[in-house]
């Protein structure tokens, strides 16, 4: 085989292995909408299936981590397959928008259903569910009265008692970015350094590991997304863990979104917009948020009783585009502070 043929074969094989295996579909035949999703299949497929059943519009989807999905969108350029990008973090949606991978749309339905802080002012992405990143504590080793703010987890009384998920996790990058937005770089850096000083263990690679370490008394407090707490408590209801909602007398709890935007070169833009509008409505919101024990973004819909039982709290209302704008600064700050 000539070198050139060999190269062509390699390219062809690379294309096949890259394009085939991860495609799922809610309905097998026909034209329809294509979605690239960083949200897991079990959380999105029921929603896609319901839409396909109701409208006859099939939805094909690919799930992957957000990084590879953005690379894929950029590589496909004007030949993009996806009409819609779904991610689990506002910072990622902002990045996709800034890279020119999403297009602005205007929709009175989306504006009505989705509160301002949870959508891009330029209409390039929209939150579909809200996730709170809050404090979790060991119920026998910590009194809720000992807790107050994210910042206070850097106090000396928490020395050797704090567990954190890695700074590589986009959730922590967004949390720190929003702290920078609220209190500035210098104050945030001081706080992050004090967290690092208080760590009881090396950083973990998932929120669930943080919860398990606290339950096992390796540490007493940590920061996690509430739905990981919900999942673990469902599995092991007796664990000595509880949630605490910090910063209630100032900016409120850091919340993030799982959300979506229409791709720049979407082949089925009108259908994708209709689908997006439907996702923000009552029926889809129930499925989308409840499947993962999150908070519906549409305020007409209450969280489920099990989520409501965690308590109500004031949310940080700073527009989430800040999580994107300040993400690079947050990553550098955490690096300087020794947060791994
Ligand atoms: Fe998550």
Short mmCIF file of C-alpha atoms and ligand atoms in Angstrom, two decimals:
data_model
loop_
_atom_site.label_atom_id
_atom_site.label_comp_id
_atom_site.label_asym_id
_atom_site.label_seq_id
_atom_site.Cartn_x
_atom_site.Cartn_y
_atom_site.Cartn_z
CA UNK A 1 0.00 0.00 0.00
CA UNK A 2 1.32 3.43 -0.90
CA UNK A 3 1.96 5.93 1.83
CA UNK A 4 -0.82 8.08 0.51
CA UNK A 5 -3.34 5.24 0.47
CA UNK A 6 -2.27 4.28 3.96
CA UNK A 7 -2.87 7.80 5.15
CA UNK A 8 -6.28 7.89 3.51
CA UNK A 9 -7.25 4.57 5.10
CA UNK A 10 -6.12 5.80 8.50
CA UNK A 11 -8.15 8.97 8.06
CA UNK A 12 -11.20 7.00 6.99
CA UNK A 13 -10.89 4.63 9.95
CA UNK A 14 -10.39 7.51 12.33
CA UNK A 15 -13.54 9.12 10.96
CA UNK A 16 -15.59 5.93 11.32
CA UNK A 17 -14.47 5.24 14.88
CA UNK A 18 -15.03 8.88 15.79
CA UNK A 19 -18.44 9.28 14.25
CA UNK A 20 -20.27 6.02 14.82
CA UNK A 21 -20.26 4.49 18.26
CA UNK A 22 -21.71 7.17 20.49
CA UNK A 23 -24.80 8.09 18.49
CA UNK A 24 -28.01 7.34 20.33
CA UNK A 25 -31.45 8.06 19.03
CA UNK A 26 -34.83 8.57 20.57
CA UNK A 27 -36.65 7.48 17.39
CA UNK A 28 -34.95 5.47 14.70
CA UNK A 29 -36.09 6.93 11.38
CA UNK A 30 -36.48 10.24 9.62
CA UNK A 31 -35.06 13.74 9.72
CA UNK A 32 -35.03 15.41 13.05
CA UNK A 33 -32.95 17.28 15.56
CA UNK A 34 -29.39 16.34 16.49
CA UNK A 35 -28.15 17.08 20.01
CA UNK A 36 -24.63 16.96 21.43
CA UNK A 37 -24.97 16.53 25.17
CA UNK A 38 -22.62 16.62 28.13
CA UNK A 39 -25.61 15.67 30.23
CA UNK A 40 -25.73 11.89 30.70
CA UNK A 41 -27.99 9.71 28.59
CA UNK A 42 -30.21 8.48 31.48
CA UNK A 43 -31.04 12.12 32.28
CA UNK A 44 -31.86 13.26 28.73
CA UNK A 45 -33.21 10.25 26.85
CA UNK A 46 -36.61 10.20 28.63
CA UNK A 47 -37.05 13.88 27.71
CA UNK A 48 -36.08 13.27 24.07
CA UNK A 49 -38.36 10.22 23.89
CA UNK A 50 -41.32 12.17 25.22
CA UNK A 51 -40.79 14.98 22.69
CA UNK A 52 -40.46 12.49 19.83
CA UNK A 53 -43.68 10.75 20.91
CA UNK A 54 -45.59 14.01 21.22
CA UNK A 55 -44.41 15.71 18.03
CA UNK A 56 -43.15 12.94 15.76
CA UNK A 57 -39.83 14.83 15.51
CA UNK A 58 -37.01 12.34 16.12
CA UNK A 59 -34.00 13.39 18.18
CA UNK A 60 -30.57 11.92 17.62
CA UNK A 61 -27.96 12.54 20.24
CA UNK A 62 -24.32 12.10 21.11
CA UNK A 63 -23.16 12.21 24.72
CA UNK A 64 -19.59 13.00 25.74
CA UNK A 65 -17.67 15.23 28.13
CA UNK A 66 -17.96 18.95 27.40
CA UNK A 67 -14.33 19.42 26.25
CA UNK A 68 -14.51 16.84 23.43
CA UNK A 69 -17.96 18.11 22.41
CA UNK A 70 -16.66 21.67 21.96
CA UNK A 71 -13.66 20.37 19.99
CA UNK A 72 -16.00 18.36 17.81
CA UNK A 73 -18.31 21.32 17.15
CA UNK A 74 -15.35 23.51 16.23
CA UNK A 75 -13.89 20.81 13.95
CA UNK A 76 -17.18 20.29 12.13
CA UNK A 77 -17.47 24.02 11.42
CA UNK A 78 -20.19 24.83 8.87
CA UNK A 79 -20.75 21.09 8.38
CA UNK A 80 -21.88 20.71 11.97
CA UNK A 81 -24.18 17.77 12.72
CA UNK A 82 -25.56 19.09 15.99
CA UNK A 83 -28.44 21.54 16.13
CA UNK A 84 -28.30 21.87 19.89
CA UNK A 85 -25.52 21.71 22.50
CA UNK A 86 -26.45 20.70 26.05
CA UNK A 87 -23.92 21.12 28.87
CA UNK A 88 -23.96 20.95 32.65
CA UNK A 89 -22.20 24.23 33.41
CA UNK A 90 -22.72 27.89 32.51
CA UNK A 91 -18.98 28.48 32.05
CA UNK A 92 -18.83 25.88 29.28
CA UNK A 93 -21.85 27.33 27.51
CA UNK A 94 -20.27 30.77 27.68
CA UNK A 95 -17.02 29.35 26.22
CA UNK A 96 -18.92 27.71 23.37
CA UNK A 97 -20.72 30.99 22.71
CA UNK A 98 -17.48 32.99 22.78
CA UNK A 99 -15.85 30.52 20.38
CA UNK A 100 -18.64 31.30 17.93
CA UNK A 101 -20.12 27.79 18.16
CA UNK A 102 -23.61 28.98 19.15
CA UNK A 103 -26.03 31.43 17.56
CA UNK A 104 -28.23 34.00 19.24
CA UNK A 105 -31.95 33.42 19.16
CA UNK A 106 -34.75 35.54 20.51
CA UNK A 107 -37.84 33.89 21.91
CA UNK A 108 -40.54 35.42 24.12
CA UNK A 109 -41.27 31.90 25.40
CA UNK A 110 -37.70 31.38 26.59
CA UNK A 111 -37.57 34.91 28.05
CA UNK A 112 -40.79 34.25 29.97
CA UNK A 113 -39.86 30.76 31.21
CA UNK A 114 -36.21 31.36 32.14
CA UNK A 115 -35.25 34.04 34.69
CA UNK A 116 -32.65 36.57 33.51
CA UNK A 117 -29.61 35.40 35.56
CA UNK A 118 -29.93 31.93 34.03
CA UNK A 119 -29.73 32.84 30.35
CA UNK A 120 -27.22 34.63 28.15
CA UNK A 121 -28.19 38.30 27.65
CA UNK A 122 -27.25 37.81 23.98
CA UNK A 123 -29.59 34.81 23.64
CA UNK A 124 -26.86 32.29 22.82
CA UNK A 125 -27.64 29.87 25.69
CA UNK A 126 -30.38 29.14 28.17
CA UNK A 127 -30.46 27.40 31.55
CA UNK A 128 -32.81 24.42 31.78
CA UNK A 129 -32.19 23.29 35.36
CA UNK A 130 -30.53 24.87 38.36
CA UNK A 131 -27.99 23.09 40.55
CA UNK A 132 -26.88 24.46 43.91
CA UNK A 133 -23.25 24.01 44.99
CA UNK A 134 -23.39 24.11 48.74
CA UNK A 135 -21.80 23.00 52.00
CA UNK A 136 -22.26 19.46 53.33
CA UNK A 137 -21.35 18.46 56.90
CA UNK A 138 -21.11 15.48 59.24
CA UNK A 139 -24.19 15.64 61.45
CA UNK A 140 -22.50 14.27 64.58
CA UNK A 141 -19.25 16.23 64.28
CA UNK A 142 -20.55 19.63 63.17
CA UNK A 143 -23.41 21.84 64.37
CA UNK A 144 -25.09 23.90 61.65
CA UNK A 145 -24.54 26.96 63.89
CA UNK A 146 -20.78 26.48 63.32
CA UNK A 147 -21.29 27.14 59.60
CA UNK A 148 -21.94 30.44 57.83
CA UNK A 149 -20.22 31.09 54.47
CA UNK A 150 -17.98 29.44 51.86
CA UNK A 151 -15.30 31.92 52.97
CA UNK A 152 -15.56 30.80 56.63
CA UNK A 153 -14.46 27.27 55.67
CA UNK A 154 -10.98 28.85 55.67
CA UNK A 155 -11.13 29.67 59.40
CA UNK A 156 -8.69 27.95 61.77
CA UNK A 157 -11.45 25.93 63.43
CA UNK A 158 -11.73 23.87 60.22
CA UNK A 159 -8.02 23.00 60.13
CA UNK A 160 -7.66 19.36 59.02
CA UNK A 161 -11.43 19.04 58.69
CA UNK A 162 -12.21 20.14 55.10
CA UNK A 163 -12.56 17.94 52.00
CA UNK A 164 -12.76 19.33 48.45
CA UNK A 165 -13.26 18.02 44.95
CA UNK A 166 -10.45 18.91 42.52
CA UNK A 167 -10.02 22.41 41.05
CA UNK A 168 -9.97 20.70 37.62
CA UNK A 169 -13.70 20.21 37.98
CA UNK A 170 -15.62 22.88 36.09
CA UNK A 171 -18.07 23.15 39.03
CA UNK A 172 -15.29 24.47 41.28
CA UNK A 173 -13.95 26.76 38.55
CA UNK A 174 -17.41 28.31 38.27
CA UNK A 175 -17.77 28.56 42.06
CA UNK A 176 -14.44 30.40 42.37
CA UNK A 177 -15.22 32.58 39.32
CA UNK A 178 -18.46 33.68 40.99
CA UNK A 179 -16.56 34.37 44.23
CA UNK A 180 -14.22 36.62 42.24
CA UNK A 181 -17.28 38.35 40.76
CA UNK A 182 -18.65 38.94 44.28
CA UNK A 183 -15.56 39.81 46.32
CA UNK A 184 -12.67 40.41 43.92
CA UNK A 185 -9.52 38.47 43.06
CA UNK A 186 -7.46 39.31 46.13
CA UNK A 187 -10.09 38.38 48.70
CA UNK A 188 -10.95 35.19 46.81
CA UNK A 189 -7.31 34.14 46.61
CA UNK A 190 -6.94 34.58 50.37
CA UNK A 191 -10.00 32.38 50.90
CA UNK A 192 -8.89 29.64 48.51
CA UNK A 193 -5.44 29.56 50.17
CA UNK A 194 -7.13 29.16 53.55
CA UNK A 195 -9.22 26.27 52.22
CA UNK A 196 -6.07 24.53 50.96
CA UNK A 197 -4.46 25.00 54.38
CA UNK A 198 -7.50 23.37 56.02
CA UNK A 199 -7.67 20.27 53.78
CA UNK A 200 -7.85 16.96 55.65
CA UNK A 201 -7.06 14.85 52.56
CA UNK A 202 -5.77 15.33 49.01
CA UNK A 203 -8.51 16.67 46.72
CA UNK A 204 -10.98 14.15 45.33
CA UNK A 205 -12.13 13.62 41.76
CA UNK A 206 -15.87 13.61 42.40
CA UNK A 207 -18.44 15.19 44.69
CA UNK A 208 -19.59 11.70 45.70
CA UNK A 209 -16.09 10.93 47.02
CA UNK A 210 -16.22 14.11 49.10
CA UNK A 211 -19.55 13.01 50.58
CA UNK A 212 -18.25 9.51 51.31
CA UNK A 213 -15.11 10.89 52.98
CA UNK A 214 -17.21 13.06 55.28
CA UNK A 215 -19.55 10.15 56.06
CA UNK A 216 -16.45 8.08 56.94
CA UNK A 217 -15.19 10.89 59.26
CA UNK A 218 -12.06 11.49 57.17
CA UNK A 219 -13.20 15.11 57.28
CA UNK A 220 -16.18 17.07 58.60
CA UNK A 221 -17.22 19.55 55.90
CA UNK A 222 -17.06 19.89 52.13
CA UNK A 223 -18.61 21.57 49.10
CA UNK A 224 -20.83 19.58 46.71
CA UNK A 225 -23.70 19.88 44.25
CA UNK A 226 -26.90 19.02 46.08
CA UNK A 227 -28.00 16.27 43.67
CA UNK A 228 -24.94 14.16 44.53
CA UNK A 229 -26.04 14.37 48.16
CA UNK A 230 -29.57 13.42 47.05
CA UNK A 231 -28.34 10.40 45.08
CA UNK A 232 -26.10 9.11 47.87
CA UNK A 233 -28.75 9.55 50.57
CA UNK A 234 -31.24 7.68 48.43
CA UNK A 235 -28.80 4.78 48.24
CA UNK A 236 -27.71 4.95 51.90
CA UNK A 237 -30.36 6.87 53.87
CA UNK A 238 -28.63 6.43 57.23
CA UNK A 239 -25.45 8.39 56.41
CA UNK A 240 -24.60 11.15 58.94
CA UNK A 241 -24.68 13.92 56.30
CA UNK A 242 -26.69 17.12 55.91
CA UNK A 243 -26.67 20.14 53.62
CA UNK A 244 -26.05 23.70 54.76
CA UNK A 245 -26.92 26.71 52.61
CA UNK A 246 -24.20 29.36 53.13
CA UNK A 247 -23.96 33.12 52.55
CA UNK A 248 -27.62 33.69 53.36
CA UNK A 249 -26.93 37.13 54.81
CA UNK A 250 -24.94 38.25 51.77
CA UNK A 251 -24.94 37.10 48.12
CA UNK A 252 -26.57 33.67 48.59
CA UNK A 253 -25.72 30.12 47.54
CA UNK A 254 -23.74 29.58 44.34
CA UNK A 255 -26.00 28.06 41.70
CA UNK A 256 -25.12 26.87 38.23
CA UNK A 257 -27.16 25.61 35.32
CA UNK A 258 -27.47 22.70 33.01
CA UNK A 259 -28.48 24.37 29.77
CA UNK A 260 -28.46 24.52 26.01
CA UNK A 261 -27.73 26.65 22.98
CA UNK A 262 -28.45 26.34 19.26
CA UNK A 263 -25.33 25.71 17.20
CA UNK A 264 -24.08 28.39 14.84
CA UNK A 265 -24.62 26.33 11.69
CA UNK A 266 -27.62 24.25 12.83
CA UNK A 267 -29.34 22.54 9.90
CA UNK A 268 -32.67 22.44 11.75
CA UNK A 269 -32.67 25.73 13.58
CA UNK A 270 -36.43 26.28 13.70
CA UNK A 271 -37.09 22.77 14.98
CA UNK A 272 -34.28 23.10 17.51
CA UNK A 273 -35.74 26.37 18.80
CA UNK A 274 -39.20 24.81 19.16
CA UNK A 275 -37.62 21.95 21.08
CA UNK A 276 -35.69 24.35 23.31
CA UNK A 277 -38.89 26.28 24.04
CA UNK A 278 -40.62 23.03 24.92
CA UNK A 279 -37.75 22.12 27.25
CA UNK A 280 -38.41 25.30 29.23
CA UNK A 281 -42.11 24.45 29.64
CA UNK A 282 -43.89 22.70 32.49
CA UNK A 283 -43.93 19.11 31.30
CA UNK A 284 -40.30 18.90 30.16
CA UNK A 285 -39.06 20.83 33.18
CA UNK A 286 -40.54 18.20 35.46
CA UNK A 287 -38.64 15.45 33.66
CA UNK A 288 -35.43 17.40 33.06
CA UNK A 289 -34.93 18.69 36.61
CA UNK A 290 -36.55 15.91 38.61
CA UNK A 291 -34.58 13.10 36.94
CA UNK A 292 -31.46 14.51 38.59
CA UNK A 293 -32.96 16.00 41.77
CA UNK A 294 -32.26 19.54 40.50
CA UNK A 295 -34.29 22.76 40.68
CA UNK A 296 -36.49 23.56 37.66
CA UNK A 297 -35.32 26.81 36.03
CA UNK A 298 -38.94 27.73 35.23
CA UNK A 299 -40.26 29.29 38.44
CA UNK A 300 -43.80 28.13 37.73
CA UNK A 301 -42.65 24.66 38.76
CA UNK A 302 -41.73 23.70 42.31
CA UNK A 303 -38.92 21.26 43.05
CA UNK A 304 -39.99 17.73 44.02
CA UNK A 305 -40.94 17.14 47.69
CA UNK A 306 -37.66 15.28 48.33
CA UNK A 307 -35.62 18.23 46.99
CA UNK A 308 -37.88 20.76 48.76
CA UNK A 309 -37.19 18.91 52.03
CA UNK A 310 -33.56 20.13 51.90
CA UNK A 311 -34.92 23.61 52.63
CA UNK A 312 -35.30 26.91 50.83
CA UNK A 313 -32.43 29.31 50.39
CA UNK A 314 -31.37 32.57 48.84
CA UNK A 315 -29.50 32.07 45.56
CA UNK A 316 -26.64 34.17 44.25
CA UNK A 317 -28.39 36.24 41.57
CA UNK A 318 -25.21 37.41 39.82
CA UNK A 319 -25.67 36.63 36.11
CA UNK A 320 -24.01 33.32 35.32
CA UNK A 321 -22.12 34.71 32.30
CA UNK A 322 -19.61 35.83 34.94
CA UNK A 323 -18.71 32.16 35.49
CA UNK A 324 -17.54 32.09 31.89
CA UNK A 325 -15.90 35.51 31.79
CA UNK A 326 -13.89 34.88 34.97
CA UNK A 327 -13.14 31.18 34.42
CA UNK A 328 -9.55 31.64 33.22
CA UNK A 329 -8.85 33.98 36.11
CA UNK A 330 -10.35 31.43 38.52
CA UNK A 331 -8.16 28.62 37.18
CA UNK A 332 -5.01 30.75 37.53
CA UNK A 333 -6.02 31.84 41.01
CA UNK A 334 -6.57 28.27 42.20
CA UNK A 335 -3.20 27.32 40.75
CA UNK A 336 -1.46 30.17 42.61
CA UNK A 337 -3.27 29.17 45.80
CA UNK A 338 -2.01 25.58 45.55
CA UNK A 339 -5.51 24.16 45.07
CA UNK A 340 -4.92 21.08 42.93
FE1 LIG B 1 -22.70 16.66 37.96
#
